[in-house]
PDB file of C-alpha atoms and ligand atoms in Angstrom:
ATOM      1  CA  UNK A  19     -54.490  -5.215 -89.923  1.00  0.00           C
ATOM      2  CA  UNK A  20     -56.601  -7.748 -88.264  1.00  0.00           C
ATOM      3  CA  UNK A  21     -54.968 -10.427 -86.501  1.00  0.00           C
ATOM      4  CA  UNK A  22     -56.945 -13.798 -85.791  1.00  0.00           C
ATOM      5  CA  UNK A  23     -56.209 -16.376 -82.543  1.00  0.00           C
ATOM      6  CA  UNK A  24     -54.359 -19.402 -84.344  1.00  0.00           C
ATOM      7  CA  UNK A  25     -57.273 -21.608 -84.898  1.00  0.00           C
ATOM      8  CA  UNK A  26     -57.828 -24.877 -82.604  1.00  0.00           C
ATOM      9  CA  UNK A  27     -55.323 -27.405 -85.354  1.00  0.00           C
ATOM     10  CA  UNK A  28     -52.711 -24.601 -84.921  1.00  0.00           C
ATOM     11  CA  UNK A  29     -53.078 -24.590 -81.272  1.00  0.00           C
ATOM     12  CA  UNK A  30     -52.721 -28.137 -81.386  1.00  0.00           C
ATOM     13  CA  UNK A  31     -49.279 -28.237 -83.453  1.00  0.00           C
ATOM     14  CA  UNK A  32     -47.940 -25.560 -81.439  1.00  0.00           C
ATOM     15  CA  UNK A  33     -48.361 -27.938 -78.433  1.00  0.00           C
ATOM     16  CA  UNK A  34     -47.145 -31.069 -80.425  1.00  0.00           C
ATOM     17  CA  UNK A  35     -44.501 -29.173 -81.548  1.00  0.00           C
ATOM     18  CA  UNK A  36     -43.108 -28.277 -78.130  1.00  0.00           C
ATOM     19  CA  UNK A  37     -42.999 -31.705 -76.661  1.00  0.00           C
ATOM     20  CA  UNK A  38     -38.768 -31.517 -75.904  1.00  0.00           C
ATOM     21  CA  UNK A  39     -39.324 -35.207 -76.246  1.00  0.00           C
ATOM     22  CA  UNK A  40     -39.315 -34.322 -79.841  1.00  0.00           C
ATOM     23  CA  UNK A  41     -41.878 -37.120 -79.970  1.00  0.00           C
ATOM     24  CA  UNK A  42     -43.626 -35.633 -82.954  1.00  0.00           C
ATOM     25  CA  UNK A  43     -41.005 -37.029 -85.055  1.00  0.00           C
ATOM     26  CA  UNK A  44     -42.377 -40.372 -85.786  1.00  0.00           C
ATOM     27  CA  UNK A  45     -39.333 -42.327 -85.650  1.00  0.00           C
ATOM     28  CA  UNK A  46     -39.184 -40.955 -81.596  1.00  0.00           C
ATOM     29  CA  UNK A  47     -42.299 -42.150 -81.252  1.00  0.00           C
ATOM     30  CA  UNK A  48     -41.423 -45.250 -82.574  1.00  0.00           C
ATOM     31  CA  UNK A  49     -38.247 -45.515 -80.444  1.00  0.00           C
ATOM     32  CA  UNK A  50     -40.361 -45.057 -77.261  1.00  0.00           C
ATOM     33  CA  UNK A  51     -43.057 -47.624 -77.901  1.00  0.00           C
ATOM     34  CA  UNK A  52     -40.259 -50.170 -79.234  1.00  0.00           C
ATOM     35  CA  UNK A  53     -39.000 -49.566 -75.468  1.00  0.00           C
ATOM     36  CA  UNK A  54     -42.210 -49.111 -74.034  1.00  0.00           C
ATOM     37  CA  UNK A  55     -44.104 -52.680 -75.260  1.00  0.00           C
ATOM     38  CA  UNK A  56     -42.631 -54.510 -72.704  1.00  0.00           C
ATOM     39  CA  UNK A  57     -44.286 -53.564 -69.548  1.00  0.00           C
ATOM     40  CA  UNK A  58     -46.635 -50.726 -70.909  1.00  0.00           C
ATOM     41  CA  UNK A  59     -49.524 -53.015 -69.404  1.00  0.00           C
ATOM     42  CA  UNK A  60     -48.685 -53.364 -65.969  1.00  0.00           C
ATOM     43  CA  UNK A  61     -47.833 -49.539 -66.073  1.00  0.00           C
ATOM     44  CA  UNK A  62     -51.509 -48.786 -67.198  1.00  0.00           C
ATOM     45  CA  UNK A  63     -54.494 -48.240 -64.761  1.00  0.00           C
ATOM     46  CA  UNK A  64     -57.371 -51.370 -65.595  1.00  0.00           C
ATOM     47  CA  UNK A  65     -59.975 -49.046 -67.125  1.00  0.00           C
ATOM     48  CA  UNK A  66     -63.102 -51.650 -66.426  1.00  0.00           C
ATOM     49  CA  UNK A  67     -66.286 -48.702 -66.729  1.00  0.00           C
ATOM     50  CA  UNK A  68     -64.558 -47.566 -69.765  1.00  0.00           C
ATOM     51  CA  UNK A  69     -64.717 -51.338 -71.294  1.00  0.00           C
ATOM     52  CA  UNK A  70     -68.247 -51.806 -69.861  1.00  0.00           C
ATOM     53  CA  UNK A  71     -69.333 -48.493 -71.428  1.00  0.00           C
ATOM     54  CA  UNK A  72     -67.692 -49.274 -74.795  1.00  0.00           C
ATOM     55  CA  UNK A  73     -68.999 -53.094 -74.742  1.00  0.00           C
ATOM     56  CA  UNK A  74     -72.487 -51.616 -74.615  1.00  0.00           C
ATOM     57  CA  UNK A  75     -71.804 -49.339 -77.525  1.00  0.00           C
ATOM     58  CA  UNK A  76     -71.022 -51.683 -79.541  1.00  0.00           C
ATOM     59  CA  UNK A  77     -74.422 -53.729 -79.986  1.00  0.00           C
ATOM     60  CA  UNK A  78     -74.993 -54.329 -83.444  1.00  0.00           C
ATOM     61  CA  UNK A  79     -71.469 -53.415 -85.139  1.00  0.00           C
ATOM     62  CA  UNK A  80     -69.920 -55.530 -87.094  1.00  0.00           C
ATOM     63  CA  UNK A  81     -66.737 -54.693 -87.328  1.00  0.00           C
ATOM     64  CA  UNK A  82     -64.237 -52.629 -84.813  1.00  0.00           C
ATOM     65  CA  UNK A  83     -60.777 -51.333 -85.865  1.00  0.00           C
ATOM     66  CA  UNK A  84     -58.523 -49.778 -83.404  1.00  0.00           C
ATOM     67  CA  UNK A  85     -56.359 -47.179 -84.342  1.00  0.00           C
ATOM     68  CA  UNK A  86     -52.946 -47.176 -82.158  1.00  0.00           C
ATOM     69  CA  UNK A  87     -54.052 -50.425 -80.590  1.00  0.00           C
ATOM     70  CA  UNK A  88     -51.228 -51.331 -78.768  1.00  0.00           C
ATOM     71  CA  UNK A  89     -50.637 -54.038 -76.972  1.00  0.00           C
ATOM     72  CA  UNK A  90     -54.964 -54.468 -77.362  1.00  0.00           C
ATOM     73  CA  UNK A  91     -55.123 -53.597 -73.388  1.00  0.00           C
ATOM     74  CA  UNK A  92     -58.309 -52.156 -74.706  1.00  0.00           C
ATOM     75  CA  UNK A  93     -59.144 -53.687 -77.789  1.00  0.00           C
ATOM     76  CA  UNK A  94     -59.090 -57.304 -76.937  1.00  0.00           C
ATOM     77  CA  UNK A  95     -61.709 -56.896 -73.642  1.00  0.00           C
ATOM     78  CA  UNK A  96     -63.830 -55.997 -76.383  1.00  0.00           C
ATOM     79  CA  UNK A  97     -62.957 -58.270 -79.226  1.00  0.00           C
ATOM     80  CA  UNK A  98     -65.445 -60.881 -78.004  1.00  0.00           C
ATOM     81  CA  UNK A  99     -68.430 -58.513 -78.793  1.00  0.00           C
ATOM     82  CA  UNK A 100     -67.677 -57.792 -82.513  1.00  0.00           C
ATOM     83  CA  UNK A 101     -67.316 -60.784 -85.483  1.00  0.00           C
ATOM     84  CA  UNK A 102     -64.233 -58.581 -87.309  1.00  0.00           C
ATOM     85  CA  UNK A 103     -61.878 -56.886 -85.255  1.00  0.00           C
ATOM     86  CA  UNK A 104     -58.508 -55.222 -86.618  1.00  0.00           C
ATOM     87  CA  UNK A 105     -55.530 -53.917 -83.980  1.00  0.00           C
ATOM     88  CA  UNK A 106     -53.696 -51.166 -86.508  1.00  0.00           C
ATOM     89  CA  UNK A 107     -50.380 -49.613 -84.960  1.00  0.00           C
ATOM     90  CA  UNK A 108     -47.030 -48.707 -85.645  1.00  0.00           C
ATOM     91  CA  UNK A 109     -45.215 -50.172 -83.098  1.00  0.00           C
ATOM     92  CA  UNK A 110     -43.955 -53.863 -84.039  1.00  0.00           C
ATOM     93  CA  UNK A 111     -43.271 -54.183 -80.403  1.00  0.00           C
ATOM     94  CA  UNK A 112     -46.475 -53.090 -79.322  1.00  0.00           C
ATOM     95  CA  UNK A 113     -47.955 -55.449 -81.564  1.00  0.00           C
ATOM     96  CA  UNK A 114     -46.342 -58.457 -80.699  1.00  0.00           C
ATOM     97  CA  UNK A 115     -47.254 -57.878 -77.571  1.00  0.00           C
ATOM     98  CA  UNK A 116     -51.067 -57.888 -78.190  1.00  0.00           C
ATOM     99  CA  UNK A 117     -50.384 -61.014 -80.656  1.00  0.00           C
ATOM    100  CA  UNK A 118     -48.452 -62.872 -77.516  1.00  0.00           C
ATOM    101  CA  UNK A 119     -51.653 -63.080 -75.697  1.00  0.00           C
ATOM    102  CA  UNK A 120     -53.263 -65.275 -78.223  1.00  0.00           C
ATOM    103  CA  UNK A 121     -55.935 -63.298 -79.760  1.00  0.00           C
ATOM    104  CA  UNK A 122     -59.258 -65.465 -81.206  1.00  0.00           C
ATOM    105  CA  UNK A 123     -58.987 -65.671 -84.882  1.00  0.00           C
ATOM    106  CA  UNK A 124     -61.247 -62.973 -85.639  1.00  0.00           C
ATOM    107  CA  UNK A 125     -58.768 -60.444 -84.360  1.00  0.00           C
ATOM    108  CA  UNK A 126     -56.223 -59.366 -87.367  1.00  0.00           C
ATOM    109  CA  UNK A 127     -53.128 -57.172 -86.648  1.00  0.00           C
ATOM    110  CA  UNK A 128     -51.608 -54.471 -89.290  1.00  0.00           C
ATOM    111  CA  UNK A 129     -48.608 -52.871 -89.140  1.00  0.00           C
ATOM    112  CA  UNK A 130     -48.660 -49.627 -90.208  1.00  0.00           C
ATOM    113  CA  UNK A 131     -48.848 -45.520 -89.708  1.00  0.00           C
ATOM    114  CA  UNK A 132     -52.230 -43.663 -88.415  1.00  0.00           C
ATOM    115  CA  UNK A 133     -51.111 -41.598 -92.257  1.00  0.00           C
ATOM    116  CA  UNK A 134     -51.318 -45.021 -94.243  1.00  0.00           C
ATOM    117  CA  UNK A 135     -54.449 -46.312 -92.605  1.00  0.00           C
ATOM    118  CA  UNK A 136     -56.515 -45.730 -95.402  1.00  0.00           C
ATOM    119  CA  UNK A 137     -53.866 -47.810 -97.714  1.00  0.00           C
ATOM    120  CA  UNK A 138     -53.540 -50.616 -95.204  1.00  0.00           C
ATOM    121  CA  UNK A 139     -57.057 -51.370 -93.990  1.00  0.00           C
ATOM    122  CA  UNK A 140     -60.775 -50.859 -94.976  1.00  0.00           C
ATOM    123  CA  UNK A 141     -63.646 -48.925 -93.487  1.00  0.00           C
ATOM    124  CA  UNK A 142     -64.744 -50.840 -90.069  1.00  0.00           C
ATOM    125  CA  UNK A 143     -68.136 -49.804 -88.515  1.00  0.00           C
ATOM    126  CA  UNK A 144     -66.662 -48.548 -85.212  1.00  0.00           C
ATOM    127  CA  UNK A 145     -62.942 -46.944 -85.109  1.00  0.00           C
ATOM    128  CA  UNK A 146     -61.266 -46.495 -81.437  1.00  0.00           C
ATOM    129  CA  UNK A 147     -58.677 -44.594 -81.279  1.00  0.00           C
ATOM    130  CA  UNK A 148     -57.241 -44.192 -77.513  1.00  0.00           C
ATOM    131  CA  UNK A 149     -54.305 -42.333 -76.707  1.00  0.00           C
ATOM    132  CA  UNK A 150     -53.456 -42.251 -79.923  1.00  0.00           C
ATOM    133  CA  UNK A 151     -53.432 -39.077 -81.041  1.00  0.00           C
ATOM    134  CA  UNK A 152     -50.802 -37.141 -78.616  1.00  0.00           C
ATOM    135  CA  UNK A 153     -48.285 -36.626 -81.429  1.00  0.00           C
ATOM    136  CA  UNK A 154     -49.989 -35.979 -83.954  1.00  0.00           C
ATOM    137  CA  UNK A 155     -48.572 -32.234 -85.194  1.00  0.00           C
ATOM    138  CA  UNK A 156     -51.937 -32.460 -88.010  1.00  0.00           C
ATOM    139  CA  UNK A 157     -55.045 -32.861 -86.066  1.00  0.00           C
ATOM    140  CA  UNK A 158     -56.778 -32.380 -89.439  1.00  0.00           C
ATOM    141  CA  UNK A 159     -56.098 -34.985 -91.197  1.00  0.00           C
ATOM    142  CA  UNK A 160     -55.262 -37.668 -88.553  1.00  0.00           C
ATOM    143  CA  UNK A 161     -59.315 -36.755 -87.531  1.00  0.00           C
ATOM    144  CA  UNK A 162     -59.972 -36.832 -90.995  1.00  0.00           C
ATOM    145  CA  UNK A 163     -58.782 -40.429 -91.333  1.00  0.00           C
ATOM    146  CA  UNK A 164     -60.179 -41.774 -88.600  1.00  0.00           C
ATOM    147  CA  UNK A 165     -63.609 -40.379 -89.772  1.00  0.00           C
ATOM    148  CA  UNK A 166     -63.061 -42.117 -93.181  1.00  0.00           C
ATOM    149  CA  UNK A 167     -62.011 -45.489 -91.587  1.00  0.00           C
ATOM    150  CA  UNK A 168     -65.010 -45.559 -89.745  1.00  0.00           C
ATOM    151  CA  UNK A 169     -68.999 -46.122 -91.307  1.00  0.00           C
ATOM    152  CA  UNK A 170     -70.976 -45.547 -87.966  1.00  0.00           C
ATOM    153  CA  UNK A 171     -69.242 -44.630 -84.798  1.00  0.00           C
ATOM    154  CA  UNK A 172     -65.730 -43.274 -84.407  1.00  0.00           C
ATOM    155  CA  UNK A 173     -64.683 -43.142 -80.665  1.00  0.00           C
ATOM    156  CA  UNK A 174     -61.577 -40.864 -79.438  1.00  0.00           C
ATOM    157  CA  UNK A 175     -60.871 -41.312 -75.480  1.00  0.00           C
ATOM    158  CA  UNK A 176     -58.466 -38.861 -74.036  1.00  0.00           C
ATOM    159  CA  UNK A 177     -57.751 -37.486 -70.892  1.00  0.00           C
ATOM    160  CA  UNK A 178     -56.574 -33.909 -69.702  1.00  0.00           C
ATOM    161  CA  UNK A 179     -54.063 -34.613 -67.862  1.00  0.00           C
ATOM    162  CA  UNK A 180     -55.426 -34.770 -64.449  1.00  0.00           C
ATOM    163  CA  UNK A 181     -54.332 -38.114 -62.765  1.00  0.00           C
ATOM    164  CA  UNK A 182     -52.395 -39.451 -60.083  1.00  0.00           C
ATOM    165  CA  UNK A 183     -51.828 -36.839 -57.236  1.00  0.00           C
ATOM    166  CA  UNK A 184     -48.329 -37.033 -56.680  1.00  0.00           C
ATOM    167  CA  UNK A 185     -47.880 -36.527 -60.512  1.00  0.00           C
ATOM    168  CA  UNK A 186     -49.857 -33.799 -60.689  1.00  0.00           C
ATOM    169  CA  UNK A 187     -48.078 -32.236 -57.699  1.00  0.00           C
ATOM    170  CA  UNK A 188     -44.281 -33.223 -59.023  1.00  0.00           C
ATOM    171  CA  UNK A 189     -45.505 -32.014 -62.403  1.00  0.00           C
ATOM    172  CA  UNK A 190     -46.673 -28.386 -60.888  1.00  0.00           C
ATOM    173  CA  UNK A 191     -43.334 -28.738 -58.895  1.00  0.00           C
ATOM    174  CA  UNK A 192     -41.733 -28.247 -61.836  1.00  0.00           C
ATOM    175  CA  UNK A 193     -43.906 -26.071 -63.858  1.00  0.00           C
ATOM    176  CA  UNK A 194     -44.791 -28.686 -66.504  1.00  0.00           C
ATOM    177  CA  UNK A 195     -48.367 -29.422 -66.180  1.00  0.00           C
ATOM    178  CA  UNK A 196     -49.949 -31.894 -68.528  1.00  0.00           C
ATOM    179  CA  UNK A 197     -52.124 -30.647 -71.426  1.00  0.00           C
ATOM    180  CA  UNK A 198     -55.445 -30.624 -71.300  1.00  0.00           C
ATOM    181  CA  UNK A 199     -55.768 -33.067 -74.637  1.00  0.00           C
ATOM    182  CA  UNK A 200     -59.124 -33.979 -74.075  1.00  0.00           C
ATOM    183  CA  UNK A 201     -60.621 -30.487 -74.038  1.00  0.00           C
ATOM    184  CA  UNK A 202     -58.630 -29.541 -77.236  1.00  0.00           C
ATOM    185  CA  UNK A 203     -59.688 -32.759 -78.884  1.00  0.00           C
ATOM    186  CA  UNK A 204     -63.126 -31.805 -78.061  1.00  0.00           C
ATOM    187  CA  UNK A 205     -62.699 -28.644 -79.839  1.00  0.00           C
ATOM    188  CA  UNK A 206     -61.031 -29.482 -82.352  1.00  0.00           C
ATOM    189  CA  UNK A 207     -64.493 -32.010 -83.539  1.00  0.00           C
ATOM    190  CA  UNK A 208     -66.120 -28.972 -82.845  1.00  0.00           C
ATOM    191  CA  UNK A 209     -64.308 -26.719 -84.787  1.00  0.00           C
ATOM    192  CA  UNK A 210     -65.126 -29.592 -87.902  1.00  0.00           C
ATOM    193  CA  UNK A 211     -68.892 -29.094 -87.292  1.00  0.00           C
ATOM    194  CA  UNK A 212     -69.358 -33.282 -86.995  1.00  0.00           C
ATOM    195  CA  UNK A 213     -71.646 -34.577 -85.053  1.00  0.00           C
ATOM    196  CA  UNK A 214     -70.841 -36.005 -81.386  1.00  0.00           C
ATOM    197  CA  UNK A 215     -70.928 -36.517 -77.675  1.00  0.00           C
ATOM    198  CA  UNK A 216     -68.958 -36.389 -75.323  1.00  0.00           C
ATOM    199  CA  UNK A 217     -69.022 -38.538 -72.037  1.00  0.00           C
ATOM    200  CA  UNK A 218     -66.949 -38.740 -69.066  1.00  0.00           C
ATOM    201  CA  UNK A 219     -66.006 -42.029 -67.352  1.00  0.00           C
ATOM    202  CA  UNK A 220     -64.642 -41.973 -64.057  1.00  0.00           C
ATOM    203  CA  UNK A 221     -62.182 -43.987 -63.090  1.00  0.00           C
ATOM    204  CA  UNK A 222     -60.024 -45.417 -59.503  1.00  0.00           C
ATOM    205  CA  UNK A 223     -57.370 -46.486 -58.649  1.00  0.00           C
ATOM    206  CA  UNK A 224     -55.623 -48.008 -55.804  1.00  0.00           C
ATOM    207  CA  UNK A 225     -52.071 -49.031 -55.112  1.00  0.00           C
ATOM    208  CA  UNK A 226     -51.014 -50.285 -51.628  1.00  0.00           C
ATOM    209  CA  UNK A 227     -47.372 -49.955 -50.040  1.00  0.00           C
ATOM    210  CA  UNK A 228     -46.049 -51.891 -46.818  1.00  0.00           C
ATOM    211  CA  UNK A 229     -44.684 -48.446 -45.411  1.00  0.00           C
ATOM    212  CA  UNK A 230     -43.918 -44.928 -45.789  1.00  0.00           C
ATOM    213  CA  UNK A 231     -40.224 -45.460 -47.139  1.00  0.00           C
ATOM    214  CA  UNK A 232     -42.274 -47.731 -50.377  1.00  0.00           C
ATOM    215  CA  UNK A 233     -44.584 -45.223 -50.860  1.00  0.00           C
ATOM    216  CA  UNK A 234     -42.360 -42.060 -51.163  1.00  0.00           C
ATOM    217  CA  UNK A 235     -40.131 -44.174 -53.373  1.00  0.00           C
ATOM    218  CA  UNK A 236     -42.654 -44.439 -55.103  1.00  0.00           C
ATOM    219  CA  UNK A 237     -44.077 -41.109 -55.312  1.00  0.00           C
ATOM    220  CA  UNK A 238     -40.396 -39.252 -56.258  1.00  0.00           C
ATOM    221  CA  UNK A 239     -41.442 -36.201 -54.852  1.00  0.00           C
ATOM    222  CA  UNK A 240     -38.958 -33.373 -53.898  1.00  0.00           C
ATOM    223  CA  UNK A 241     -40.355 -32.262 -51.029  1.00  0.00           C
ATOM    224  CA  UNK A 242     -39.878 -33.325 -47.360  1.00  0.00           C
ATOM    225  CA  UNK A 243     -41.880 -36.430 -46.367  1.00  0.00           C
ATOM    226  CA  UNK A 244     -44.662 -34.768 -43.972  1.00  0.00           C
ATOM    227  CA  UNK A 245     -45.438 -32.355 -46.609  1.00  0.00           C
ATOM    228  CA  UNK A 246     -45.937 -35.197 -49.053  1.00  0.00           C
ATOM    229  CA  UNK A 247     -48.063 -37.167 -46.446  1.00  0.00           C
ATOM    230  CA  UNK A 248     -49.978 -34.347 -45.750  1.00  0.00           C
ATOM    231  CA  UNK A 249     -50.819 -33.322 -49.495  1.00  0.00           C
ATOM    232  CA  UNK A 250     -51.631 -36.806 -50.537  1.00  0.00           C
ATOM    233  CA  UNK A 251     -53.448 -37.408 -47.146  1.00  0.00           C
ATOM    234  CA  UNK A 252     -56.623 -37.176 -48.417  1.00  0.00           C
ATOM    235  CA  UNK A 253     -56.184 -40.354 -50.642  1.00  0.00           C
ATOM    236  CA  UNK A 254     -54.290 -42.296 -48.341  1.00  0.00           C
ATOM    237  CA  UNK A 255     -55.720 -45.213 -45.514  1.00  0.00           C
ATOM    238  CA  UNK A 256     -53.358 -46.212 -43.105  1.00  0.00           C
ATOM    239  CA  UNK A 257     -52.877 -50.089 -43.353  1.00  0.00           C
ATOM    240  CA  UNK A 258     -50.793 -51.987 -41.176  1.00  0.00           C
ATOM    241  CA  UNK A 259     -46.990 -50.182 -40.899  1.00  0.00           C
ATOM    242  CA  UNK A 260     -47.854 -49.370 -44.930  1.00  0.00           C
ATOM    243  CA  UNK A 261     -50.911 -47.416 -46.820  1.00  0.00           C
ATOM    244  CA  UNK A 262     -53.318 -47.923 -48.796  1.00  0.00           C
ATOM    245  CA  UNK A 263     -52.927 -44.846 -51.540  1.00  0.00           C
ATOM    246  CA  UNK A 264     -56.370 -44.745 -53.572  1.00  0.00           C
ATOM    247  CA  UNK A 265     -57.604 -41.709 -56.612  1.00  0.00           C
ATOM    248  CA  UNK A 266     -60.003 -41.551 -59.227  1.00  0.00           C
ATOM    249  CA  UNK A 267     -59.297 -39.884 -62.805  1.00  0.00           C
ATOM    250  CA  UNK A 268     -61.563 -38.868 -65.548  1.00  0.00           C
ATOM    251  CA  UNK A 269     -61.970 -40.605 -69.271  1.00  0.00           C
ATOM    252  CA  UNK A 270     -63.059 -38.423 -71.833  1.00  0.00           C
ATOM    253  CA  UNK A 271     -64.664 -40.594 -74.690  1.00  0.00           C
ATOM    254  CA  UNK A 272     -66.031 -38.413 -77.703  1.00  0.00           C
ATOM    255  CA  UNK A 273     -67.977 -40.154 -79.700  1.00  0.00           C
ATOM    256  CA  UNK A 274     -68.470 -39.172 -83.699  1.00  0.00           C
ATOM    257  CA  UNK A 275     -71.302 -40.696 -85.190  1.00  0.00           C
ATOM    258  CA  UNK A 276     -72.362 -40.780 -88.940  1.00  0.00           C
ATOM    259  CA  UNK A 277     -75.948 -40.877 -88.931  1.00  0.00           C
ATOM    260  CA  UNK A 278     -76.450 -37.811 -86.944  1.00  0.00           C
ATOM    261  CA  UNK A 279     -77.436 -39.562 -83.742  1.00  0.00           C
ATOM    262  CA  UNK A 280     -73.848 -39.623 -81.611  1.00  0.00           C
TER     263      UNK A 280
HETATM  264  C1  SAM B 319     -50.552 -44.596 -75.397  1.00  0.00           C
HETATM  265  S1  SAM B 319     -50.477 -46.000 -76.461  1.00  0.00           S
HETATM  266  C2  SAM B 319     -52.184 -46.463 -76.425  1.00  0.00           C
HETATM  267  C3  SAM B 319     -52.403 -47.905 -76.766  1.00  0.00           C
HETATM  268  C4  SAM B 319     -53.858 -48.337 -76.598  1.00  0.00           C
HETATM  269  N1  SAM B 319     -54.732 -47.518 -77.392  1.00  0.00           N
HETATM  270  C5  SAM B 319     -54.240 -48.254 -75.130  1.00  0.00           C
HETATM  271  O1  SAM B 319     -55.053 -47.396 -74.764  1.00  0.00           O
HETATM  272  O2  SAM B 319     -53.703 -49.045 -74.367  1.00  0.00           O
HETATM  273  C6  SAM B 319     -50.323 -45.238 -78.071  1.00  0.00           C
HETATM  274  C7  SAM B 319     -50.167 -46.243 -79.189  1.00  0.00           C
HETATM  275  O3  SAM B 319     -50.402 -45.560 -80.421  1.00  0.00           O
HETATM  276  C8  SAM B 319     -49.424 -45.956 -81.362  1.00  0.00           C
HETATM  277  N2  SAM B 319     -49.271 -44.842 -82.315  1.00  0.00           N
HETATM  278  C9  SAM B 319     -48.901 -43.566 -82.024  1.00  0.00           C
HETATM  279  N3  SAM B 319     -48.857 -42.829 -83.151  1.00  0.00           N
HETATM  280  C10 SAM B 319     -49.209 -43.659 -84.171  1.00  0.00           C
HETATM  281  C11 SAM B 319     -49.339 -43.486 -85.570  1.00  0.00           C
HETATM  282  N4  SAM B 319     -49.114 -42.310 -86.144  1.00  0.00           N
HETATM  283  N5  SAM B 319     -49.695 -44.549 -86.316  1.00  0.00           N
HETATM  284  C12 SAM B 319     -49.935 -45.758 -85.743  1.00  0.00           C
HETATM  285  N6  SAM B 319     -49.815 -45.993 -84.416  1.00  0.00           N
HETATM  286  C13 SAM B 319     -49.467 -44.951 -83.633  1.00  0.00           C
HETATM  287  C14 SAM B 319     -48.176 -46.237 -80.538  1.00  0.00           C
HETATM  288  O4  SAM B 319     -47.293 -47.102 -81.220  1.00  0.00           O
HETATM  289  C15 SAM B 319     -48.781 -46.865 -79.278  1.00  0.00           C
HETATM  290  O5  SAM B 319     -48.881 -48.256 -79.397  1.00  0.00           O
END
């Protein structure tokens, strides 16, 4: 008998399906980003070539509809470009959030699941949908959607997992590396034979502590202090008694177009 590799949507599941956060159950999810609006902005990195490289993409469209919008960290640096702009996510909280900043009137918000999207909003030129996808156990049709809500460009940023240095070093600490979403996004577009391109959008960022005992608070490593100094060394400026602690990280942005010109 001939066996076949589970194909790139199975791979997927089987990774969504091992989160022990059990965050593929929606109402998880849910739970999170209901505890997670909040402060989920001041925990994100500012991600200002991203914006610049989406605000040039979107020169002529007419309408943009983010998909998991949040708390519109993204979508409202862009809002001012497009005349119709729609922030669609689950999360109440995460909504309220966006909708606390005062949005111009040309920005709606719905309330509703990635699943219903198609029930809930129309077809928008350009789709984002950053982030977004993570729990997702069927690729298929969540991609599928996405491609249906938008009528020229469909965006998908992702990353794969490489960030931060210390988190990357407590994370191999414990044997619990992130996945590499982006890649298996990537293939998983493939796999559907649409047209795209991908990009990838560099990133930095830069934190500064006022000393050592701030910055290995900080970093929650398990591992002696000069070992931690000397792994992060490269990234680190000494400043004052404290230290300036600076990386860069990789967006991946694949972009889905409809007119065979992504
Ligand atoms: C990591 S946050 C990203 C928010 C925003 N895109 C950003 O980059 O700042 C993921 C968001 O997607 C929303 N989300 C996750 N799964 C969803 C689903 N199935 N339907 C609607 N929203 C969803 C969450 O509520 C959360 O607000």
């Amino acid at each position: 008998m001939t066996t076949f590799p589970p194909d790139i949507f199975e791979r997927w599941r089987t990774l969504v399906l091992s989160a022990r956060s059990e965050r593929f159950r929606a109402e998880r999810d849910l739970t999170f980003w209901q505890g997670k609006a909040a402060d989920y902005d001041q925990s994100q990195p500012a991600l200002p070539n991203t914006l610049a490289w989406l605000h040039g993409q979107l020169k002529g469209s007419r309408s943009l509809l983010e998909v998991g919008a949040g708390t519109g960290r993204l979508l409202l640096s862009l809002a001012g470009a497009v005349p119709h702009v729609t922030a669609l996510d689950y999360s109440p909280d995460m909504l309220a959030q966006l909708r606390a900043k005062n949005p111009p009137e040309h920005v709606q918000t719905v309330c509703c699941a990635l699943e219903h999207a198609l029930e809930h909003a129309p077809p928008h030129d350009t789709v984002l949908a950053a982030w977004s996808l993570a729990y997702q156990p069927d690729l298929h049709a969540a991609l599928h959607t996405l491609h249906a809500l938008s009528r020229r460009d469909l965006y998908l940023l992702e990353d794969d997992g490489i960030g931060s240095p210390h988190v990357q070093l407590r994370r191999a600490l414990a044997g619990t590396p992130k996945p590499a979403r982006a890649s298996l996004l990537r293939e998983a577009v493939q796999a559907l034979g649409w047209t795209f391109a991908a990009h990838t959008i560099t990133e930095e960022r830069e934190l500064s502590f006022a000393s050592t005992t701030e910055l290995l608070a900080y970093c929650r490593l398990p591992l002696p202090e000069q070992e931690i100094l000397a792994h992060l060394q490269p990234h680190l400026t000494r400043a004052g008694n404290g230290w300036g602690y600076r990386w860069t990280f990789d967006v991946h942005v694949l972009h889905i177009g409809h007119q065979g010109k992504a």
